[in-house]
Short mmCIF file of C-alpha atoms in Angstrom, two decimals:
data_model
loop_
_atom_site.label_atom_id
_atom_site.label_comp_id
_atom_site.label_asym_id
_atom_site.label_seq_id
_atom_site.Cartn_x
_atom_site.Cartn_y
_atom_site.Cartn_z
CA MET A 1 102.29 81.57 90.94
CA PHE A 2 100.50 84.93 91.00
CA CYS A 3 102.84 86.93 93.33
CA LEU A 4 104.32 90.48 93.27
CA TRP A 5 106.40 90.06 96.26
CA ALA A 6 109.36 87.78 96.54
CA PHE A 7 112.22 87.46 99.00
CA THR A 8 115.47 85.48 99.25
CA GLY A 9 116.28 86.20 102.77
CA LEU A 10 116.90 83.29 105.13
CA GLY A 11 113.66 82.12 106.55
CA GLN A 12 111.58 84.92 104.75
CA LYS A 13 108.34 83.47 103.41
CA THR A 14 106.89 84.83 100.13
CA LEU A 15 104.29 87.59 100.79
CA ILE A 16 101.15 87.19 98.90
CA PRO A 17 98.93 90.31 98.56
CA GLY A 18 95.23 90.31 98.87
CA ALA A 19 94.75 90.63 95.18
CA ALA A 20 96.52 87.31 94.34
CA GLN A 21 94.23 85.34 96.79
CA PHE A 22 91.39 84.91 94.42
CA HIS A 23 89.87 82.15 96.44
CA ALA A 24 89.07 84.64 99.19
CA TYR A 25 87.11 87.09 97.14
CA LEU A 26 86.20 85.93 93.67
CA PRO A 27 83.12 83.93 94.85
CA ALA A 28 81.57 87.12 96.33
CA LEU A 29 81.81 88.84 92.91
CA LYS A 30 79.84 86.18 90.99
CA GLY A 31 76.95 88.00 89.25
CA LYS A 32 77.98 91.30 90.58
CA GLN A 33 78.63 94.70 88.96
CA VAL A 34 82.21 95.68 90.22
CA ALA A 35 84.06 98.92 90.19
CA LEU A 36 87.84 98.96 90.87
CA VAL A 37 89.89 101.53 92.65
CA VAL A 38 93.32 100.78 91.17
CA ASN A 39 96.46 102.19 89.61
CA HIS A 40 99.53 100.86 87.94
CA THR A 41 100.65 99.09 91.18
CA SER A 42 97.53 96.97 91.07
CA VAL A 43 99.26 93.96 89.47
CA VAL A 44 98.99 90.19 90.18
CA GLY A 45 102.16 88.57 88.70
CA LYS A 46 102.79 90.62 85.60
CA THR A 47 99.02 91.25 84.87
CA HIS A 48 97.09 94.26 85.82
CA LEU A 49 94.18 93.22 88.18
CA ALA A 50 91.56 94.67 85.85
CA ASP A 51 92.81 92.53 83.11
CA THR A 52 92.90 89.49 85.19
CA LEU A 53 89.29 89.99 86.58
CA LEU A 54 87.96 90.51 83.12
CA SER A 55 89.69 87.38 81.85
CA LEU A 56 88.05 85.48 84.78
CA GLY A 57 84.60 86.53 83.89
CA VAL A 58 84.09 89.16 86.54
CA SER A 59 81.70 92.10 85.45
CA VAL A 60 84.05 95.14 85.91
CA LYS A 61 82.13 98.27 84.97
CA LYS A 62 84.48 101.19 85.72
CA ILE A 63 87.76 102.10 87.22
CA PHE A 64 88.58 104.85 89.56
CA ALA A 65 92.10 106.19 89.61
CA PRO A 66 93.92 108.15 92.32
CA GLU A 67 96.58 110.96 92.16
CA HIS A 68 99.08 110.15 89.36
CA GLY A 69 96.42 108.48 87.35
CA PHE A 70 95.60 104.94 86.32
CA ARG A 71 99.01 104.41 84.73
CA GLY A 72 100.94 106.34 87.51
CA THR A 73 102.75 108.80 85.28
CA ALA A 74 101.18 112.14 86.05
CA ASP A 75 102.98 114.71 88.19
CA ALA A 76 102.07 115.21 91.89
CA GLY A 77 99.16 117.54 92.05
CA ALA A 78 98.46 117.39 88.31
CA HIS A 79 94.93 117.60 86.95
CA ILE A 80 93.79 114.26 85.57
CA ASP A 81 90.80 114.10 83.25
CA ASN A 82 88.26 111.31 83.12
CA GLU A 83 88.96 109.06 80.05
CA VAL A 84 88.55 105.52 78.67
CA ASP A 85 91.15 102.87 79.14
CA ARG A 86 92.21 101.91 75.56
CA LYS A 87 92.94 98.18 76.55
CA THR A 88 89.70 97.38 78.29
CA GLY A 89 87.19 100.08 77.02
CA LEU A 90 86.28 100.70 80.67
CA ALA A 91 85.43 104.29 81.88
CA LEU A 92 88.25 105.72 83.97
CA ILE A 93 87.15 108.18 86.49
CA SER A 94 89.69 110.45 88.26
CA LEU A 95 89.54 110.61 92.09
CA TYR A 96 91.74 113.75 92.36
CA GLY A 97 91.32 117.45 91.94
CA LYS A 98 87.85 118.54 92.67
CA HIS A 99 86.47 115.03 92.25
CA LYS A 100 88.06 113.25 95.19
CA LYS A 101 85.13 111.30 96.33
CA PRO A 102 82.94 108.91 94.08
CA THR A 103 79.37 110.41 93.74
CA ALA A 104 76.09 108.51 93.98
CA GLU A 105 75.99 108.60 90.21
CA ASP A 106 79.53 107.18 89.83
CA LEU A 107 78.33 104.26 92.05
CA GLN A 108 74.95 103.80 90.60
CA GLY A 109 74.48 100.18 89.54
CA ILE A 110 77.68 99.05 91.30
CA ASP A 111 77.29 96.13 93.72
CA VAL A 112 80.79 96.12 95.17
CA VAL A 113 83.93 98.16 95.04
CA LEU A 114 87.42 96.72 95.13
CA PHE A 115 90.27 98.75 96.25
CA ASP A 116 93.89 97.57 95.42
CA ILE A 117 96.72 100.15 95.58
CA GLN A 118 100.24 100.00 96.96
CA ASP A 119 100.88 102.49 99.78
CA VAL A 120 104.17 103.64 101.51
CA GLY A 121 102.81 104.19 105.00
CA ALA A 122 103.16 108.02 105.22
CA ARG A 123 100.08 110.02 106.29
CA PHE A 124 100.58 112.66 103.60
CA TYR A 125 100.89 110.05 100.65
CA THR A 126 97.47 110.75 99.11
CA TYR A 127 96.48 107.20 98.43
CA SER A 128 95.21 106.78 102.08
CA SER A 129 93.17 109.86 101.61
CA THR A 130 91.63 108.33 98.37
CA LEU A 131 90.79 105.30 100.51
CA HIS A 132 88.96 107.49 103.13
CA TYR A 133 86.85 109.18 100.51
CA VAL A 134 85.94 105.82 98.85
CA LEU A 135 85.16 104.24 102.16
CA GLU A 136 82.94 107.21 102.86
CA ALA A 137 81.19 107.13 99.44
CA CYS A 138 80.56 103.45 99.90
CA ALA A 139 79.00 104.02 103.34
CA GLU A 140 76.72 106.73 102.01
CA ASN A 141 75.65 104.76 99.05
CA LYS A 142 75.39 101.33 100.84
CA VAL A 143 77.90 99.63 98.54
CA PRO A 144 80.33 97.16 100.11
CA LEU A 145 84.04 97.81 99.94
CA THR A 146 86.69 95.15 99.70
CA VAL A 147 90.25 96.23 100.47
CA LEU A 148 92.72 93.83 98.73
CA ASP A 149 95.57 94.54 101.22
CA ARG A 150 99.20 94.99 100.28
CA PRO A 151 102.28 95.19 102.57
CA ASN A 152 103.40 98.53 103.98
CA PRO A 153 107.13 99.05 103.44
CA ASN A 154 107.19 101.56 106.45
CA GLY A 155 105.06 99.44 108.54
CA HIS A 156 107.68 98.34 110.98
CA TYR A 157 107.38 101.57 113.12
CA VAL A 158 105.16 104.44 114.08
CA ASP A 159 106.46 108.06 114.60
CA GLY A 160 105.85 111.83 114.10
CA PRO A 161 103.16 114.17 115.31
CA VAL A 162 99.49 113.18 115.21
CA LEU A 163 97.45 115.27 112.80
CA GLU A 164 95.43 117.98 114.50
CA LYS A 165 91.86 118.50 113.15
CA ALA A 166 92.65 122.10 112.13
CA GLN A 167 95.31 120.83 109.64
CA ALA A 168 93.08 118.27 107.91
CA SER A 169 93.56 118.19 104.25
CA PHE A 170 94.13 115.78 101.33
CA VAL A 171 97.62 115.28 102.52
CA GLY A 172 96.26 114.21 105.83
CA LEU A 173 92.56 113.71 106.63
CA ASN A 174 92.71 111.62 109.84
CA PRO A 175 94.28 111.92 113.38
CA ILE A 176 97.18 109.69 112.82
CA PRO A 177 100.91 110.22 112.93
CA VAL A 178 103.26 110.91 109.94
CA VAL A 179 104.24 107.19 109.99
CA HIS A 180 101.08 105.36 110.94
CA GLY A 181 102.40 101.83 110.86
CA CYS A 182 99.27 100.32 109.11
CA THR A 183 98.46 98.76 105.77
CA LEU A 184 95.63 100.31 103.93
CA GLY A 185 93.47 97.49 105.09
CA GLU A 186 94.22 98.24 108.67
CA LEU A 187 93.76 101.83 108.07
CA ALA A 188 90.33 101.27 106.38
CA ARG A 189 89.22 99.29 109.54
CA MET A 190 90.57 102.15 111.71
CA ILE A 191 88.74 104.93 109.82
CA ASN A 192 85.60 102.89 109.82
CA GLY A 193 85.83 101.71 113.43
CA GLU A 194 86.78 105.11 115.02
CA GLY A 195 83.90 106.90 113.28
CA TRP A 196 86.17 109.29 111.15
CA LEU A 197 83.81 109.25 108.25
CA VAL A 198 81.40 112.14 107.73
CA ASN A 199 78.42 111.73 110.26
CA ARG A 200 80.33 108.85 111.70
CA ALA A 201 79.06 106.65 108.87
CA LYS A 202 80.05 103.10 108.68
CA ALA A 203 80.87 101.15 105.49
CA SER A 204 80.34 97.51 104.80
CA LEU A 205 84.13 96.58 104.76
CA ASN A 206 85.88 93.47 103.98
CA VAL A 207 89.73 93.28 104.00
CA ILE A 208 91.63 90.34 102.23
CA PRO A 209 94.96 90.32 104.25
CA VAL A 210 98.50 89.78 102.78
CA ALA A 211 99.48 86.13 103.54
CA ASN A 212 102.67 85.63 105.45
CA TYR A 213 103.21 89.33 106.30
CA THR A 214 104.01 90.85 109.68
CA HIS A 215 104.85 94.41 110.48
CA ALA A 216 108.58 93.42 110.83
CA SER A 217 108.71 92.02 107.46
CA PRO A 218 111.22 93.59 104.93
CA VAL A 219 109.11 94.71 102.00
CA HIS A 220 110.57 95.30 98.53
CA VAL A 221 108.17 97.46 96.38
CA ALA A 222 108.57 95.89 92.83
CA ILE A 223 106.60 98.71 91.13
CA ALA A 224 107.37 102.33 91.85
CA PRO A 225 104.08 103.48 93.59
CA SER A 226 104.53 107.03 92.00
CA PRO A 227 106.93 108.67 89.67
CA ASN A 228 108.98 110.33 92.35
CA LEU A 229 109.39 107.32 94.61
CA PRO A 230 111.33 105.07 92.20
CA ASN A 231 112.83 102.54 94.65
CA ASP A 232 112.92 101.21 98.19
CA GLN A 233 115.47 103.76 99.43
CA SER A 234 113.25 106.63 98.31
CA ILE A 235 110.22 105.12 99.98
CA ALA A 236 112.10 104.70 103.30
CA LEU A 237 113.43 108.32 103.03
CA TYR A 238 110.04 109.81 102.04
CA PRO A 239 108.47 110.29 105.49
CA SER A 240 111.54 112.46 106.55
CA LEU A 241 112.02 114.33 103.44
CA CYS A 242 108.51 115.20 102.34
CA LEU A 243 108.30 117.94 104.94
CA PHE A 244 110.87 119.80 102.85
CA GLU A 245 107.99 120.36 100.19
CA GLY A 246 106.95 123.43 102.27
CA THR A 247 110.47 124.95 102.15
CA ASN A 248 112.96 126.15 99.54
CA VAL A 249 114.84 122.92 99.66
CA SER A 250 114.83 120.36 97.04
CA ILE A 251 114.43 116.65 97.61
CA GLY A 252 115.45 115.62 94.10
CA ARG A 253 112.39 115.97 92.00
CA GLY A 254 113.80 116.64 88.61
CA THR A 255 116.80 114.34 89.15
CA ASP A 256 117.15 110.51 89.00
CA LEU A 257 117.51 110.35 92.82
CA GLN A 258 114.31 111.64 93.85
CA PHE A 259 113.73 111.62 97.65
CA GLN A 260 117.35 110.48 97.92
CA VAL A 261 119.09 113.76 97.88
CA VAL A 262 118.47 117.02 99.68
CA GLY A 263 119.88 120.39 98.98
CA THR A 264 119.35 124.04 98.38
CA ASN A 265 120.70 126.93 96.41
CA ILE A 266 122.93 128.23 99.16
CA ALA A 267 126.48 127.46 98.08
CA GLY A 268 128.76 125.50 100.44
CA LEU A 269 126.15 123.38 102.23
CA GLY A 270 126.80 119.65 102.52
CA ASP A 271 129.20 117.72 100.24
CA TYR A 272 127.04 116.93 97.11
CA THR A 273 125.64 119.04 94.41
CA PHE A 274 122.74 118.44 91.85
CA THR A 275 120.66 120.32 89.53
CA PRO A 276 116.80 119.73 89.07
CA VAL A 277 115.60 119.79 85.52
CA PRO A 278 112.21 118.96 83.98
CA LYS A 279 111.72 115.10 83.91
CA PRO A 280 108.63 112.95 83.55
CA GLY A 281 106.65 113.14 86.78
CA ALA A 282 108.53 116.52 87.65
CA MET A 283 108.07 118.71 84.78
CA ASP A 284 108.51 121.94 86.92
CA PRO A 285 110.58 120.90 89.81
CA PRO A 286 111.35 123.16 92.74
CA LEU A 287 114.73 125.01 92.15
CA LYS A 288 114.56 124.17 88.49
CA ASP A 289 117.91 124.60 86.71
CA GLN A 290 119.48 125.85 89.85
CA LYS A 291 122.65 124.21 91.37
CA CYS A 292 121.79 122.81 94.79
CA TYR A 293 124.16 121.92 97.64
CA GLY A 294 123.51 119.38 100.12
CA TYR A 295 123.67 115.50 100.58
CA ASN A 296 123.24 112.38 98.76
CA LEU A 297 121.44 109.84 100.95
CA SER A 298 121.06 107.19 98.49
CA ASN A 299 123.57 104.81 100.28
CA LEU A 300 122.18 105.16 103.82
CA ARG A 301 120.61 102.21 105.46
CA ALA A 302 117.45 104.08 105.31
CA ARG A 303 115.19 101.40 106.79
CA ASN A 304 117.05 101.78 110.08
CA LEU A 305 117.02 105.50 109.96
CA GLY A 306 113.16 105.93 110.66
CA PHE A 307 111.51 109.35 110.70
CA SER A 308 114.21 111.87 111.16
CA LEU A 309 114.25 115.68 111.79
CA LYS A 310 118.04 115.73 111.28
CA TYR A 311 118.16 117.22 107.86
CA LEU A 312 115.27 119.61 108.28
CA LEU A 313 116.84 121.11 111.40
CA TYR A 314 120.17 121.26 109.58
CA PHE A 315 118.95 123.20 106.59
CA TYR A 316 116.91 125.50 108.75
CA SER A 317 119.86 126.40 110.86
CA LYS A 318 122.20 126.88 107.92
CA SER A 319 119.94 128.91 105.82
CA GLY A 320 119.87 131.89 108.01
CA LEU A 321 116.42 132.81 106.83
CA GLY A 322 114.56 132.16 110.19
CA GLU A 323 110.76 131.77 109.57
CA LYS A 324 111.20 132.63 105.85
CA PHE A 325 112.76 129.26 105.47
CA PHE A 326 109.35 127.99 105.26
CA THR A 327 108.16 129.25 101.88
CA SER A 328 104.69 127.81 102.30
CA PRO A 329 104.08 127.71 106.03
CA SER A 330 100.46 126.55 105.63
CA PHE A 331 101.42 123.62 103.40
CA PHE A 332 104.24 122.59 105.83
CA ASP A 333 101.81 122.67 108.68
CA LYS A 334 99.37 120.35 106.74
CA LEU A 335 102.24 117.92 105.79
CA ALA A 336 103.33 117.99 109.59
CA GLY A 337 99.70 117.84 110.70
CA THR A 338 100.38 120.59 113.21
CA ASP A 339 101.76 124.19 113.29
CA GLN A 340 103.75 123.27 116.46
CA LEU A 341 106.56 121.48 114.63
CA ARG A 342 107.29 124.66 112.52
CA LEU A 343 107.01 126.97 115.56
CA ALA A 344 109.42 124.77 117.61
CA ILE A 345 111.85 124.86 114.89
CA ILE A 346 111.64 128.58 114.70
CA ALA A 347 112.05 128.80 118.48
CA GLY A 348 115.27 126.81 118.27
CA LYS A 349 114.04 123.70 120.12
CA SER A 350 116.12 120.57 119.91
CA GLU A 351 114.98 117.33 118.18
CA LYS A 352 114.57 115.72 121.51
CA ASP A 353 112.37 118.44 122.85
CA ILE A 354 110.24 118.39 119.66
CA ARG A 355 109.99 114.52 119.85
CA ASP A 356 108.97 114.73 123.39
CA SER A 357 106.23 117.02 122.62
CA TRP A 358 104.33 114.57 120.24
CA GLU A 359 105.03 111.47 122.43
CA PRO A 360 101.82 111.69 124.47
CA GLY A 361 99.79 111.72 121.16
CA LEU A 362 101.71 108.73 119.86
CA VAL A 363 101.03 106.73 123.09
CA GLN A 364 97.26 107.25 122.62
CA TYR A 365 97.53 106.38 119.00
CA ARG A 366 99.57 103.25 119.34
CA LYS A 367 97.04 101.96 121.96
CA MET A 368 94.27 102.68 119.66
CA ARG A 369 95.91 101.23 116.56
CA GLN A 370 96.26 97.79 118.44
CA ASN A 371 92.33 97.35 117.95
CA TYR A 372 92.72 97.31 114.09
CA LEU A 373 95.91 95.45 113.33
CA LEU A 374 95.67 92.39 111.11
CA TYR A 375 99.33 91.75 111.42
CA ARG A 376 101.75 91.73 114.29
#
């Protein structure tokens, strides 16, 4: 059986991603010139979607690859060159760096684009930004887009500040919260339906849903979606810990516990120490070769933790650095989607007060989100 997702929990049905439901989209590909937006997670069974479609006679003409590349091994933010896939001979076009959006030339002669990438449900995870730009390019060039949907491992809740327009960037393009509670298929419907594409363009969009999935479903991600999210624990902690990227605190890049440890080079903090060193996917990690003091979160029940400010507030208060704690204030604000979180922390506001400040935006977002859900 073609399936990436399997569960042994009592009463849990097998989740079947859109890519594995060939009956739902193969007929529409007959006689068409196809482009794929895929990476190393685009697998059906043990075979990459590109190889599977080619074996089934689908005319795949080119592959677009997001951040971390087609094979998923590049460092976050690393430049990725266009190249040719050695196995298939297909042209690989990077959708990262200065070329985030397919051009009219890229899409020339293409009849349909298939998008199949595993996301983790956090606004600043850039695969959703790639989706936005692909959707926009398809709208502008009148090329239909089919999203082969996959489950969201953080899809069971919605939390965090809603992005303000002034903070829009590749780590957050749309007015959604940090944890948006959508699969990429649902998010594509939202972006299209709310008119968030340039000039309020609308793409011809089709979504192949995940069979047997609900937003309450526990999701095991069988293939690490990027080099520094190696397991389910790191994926669950990612929304809470990624904000540290704008500070002088390490979240484990350059260790074997990426996004599962948190610490800084101030002696005596926490009860755990680690030292980041160059590793594949993090060749120049923050605080490289420096002993870091903090906490090991790898044994927490992270799925139940949700989006927490606990560690951010703790390290800010213990650092004694005040506003200098934020080594890159502008990047922190882009990750948060607002400058109000950083200013509230500097002002000494409590987590409750901070959460109360973003609740009105969440109420509006949750109401709007209902219009685009494919799963309950």
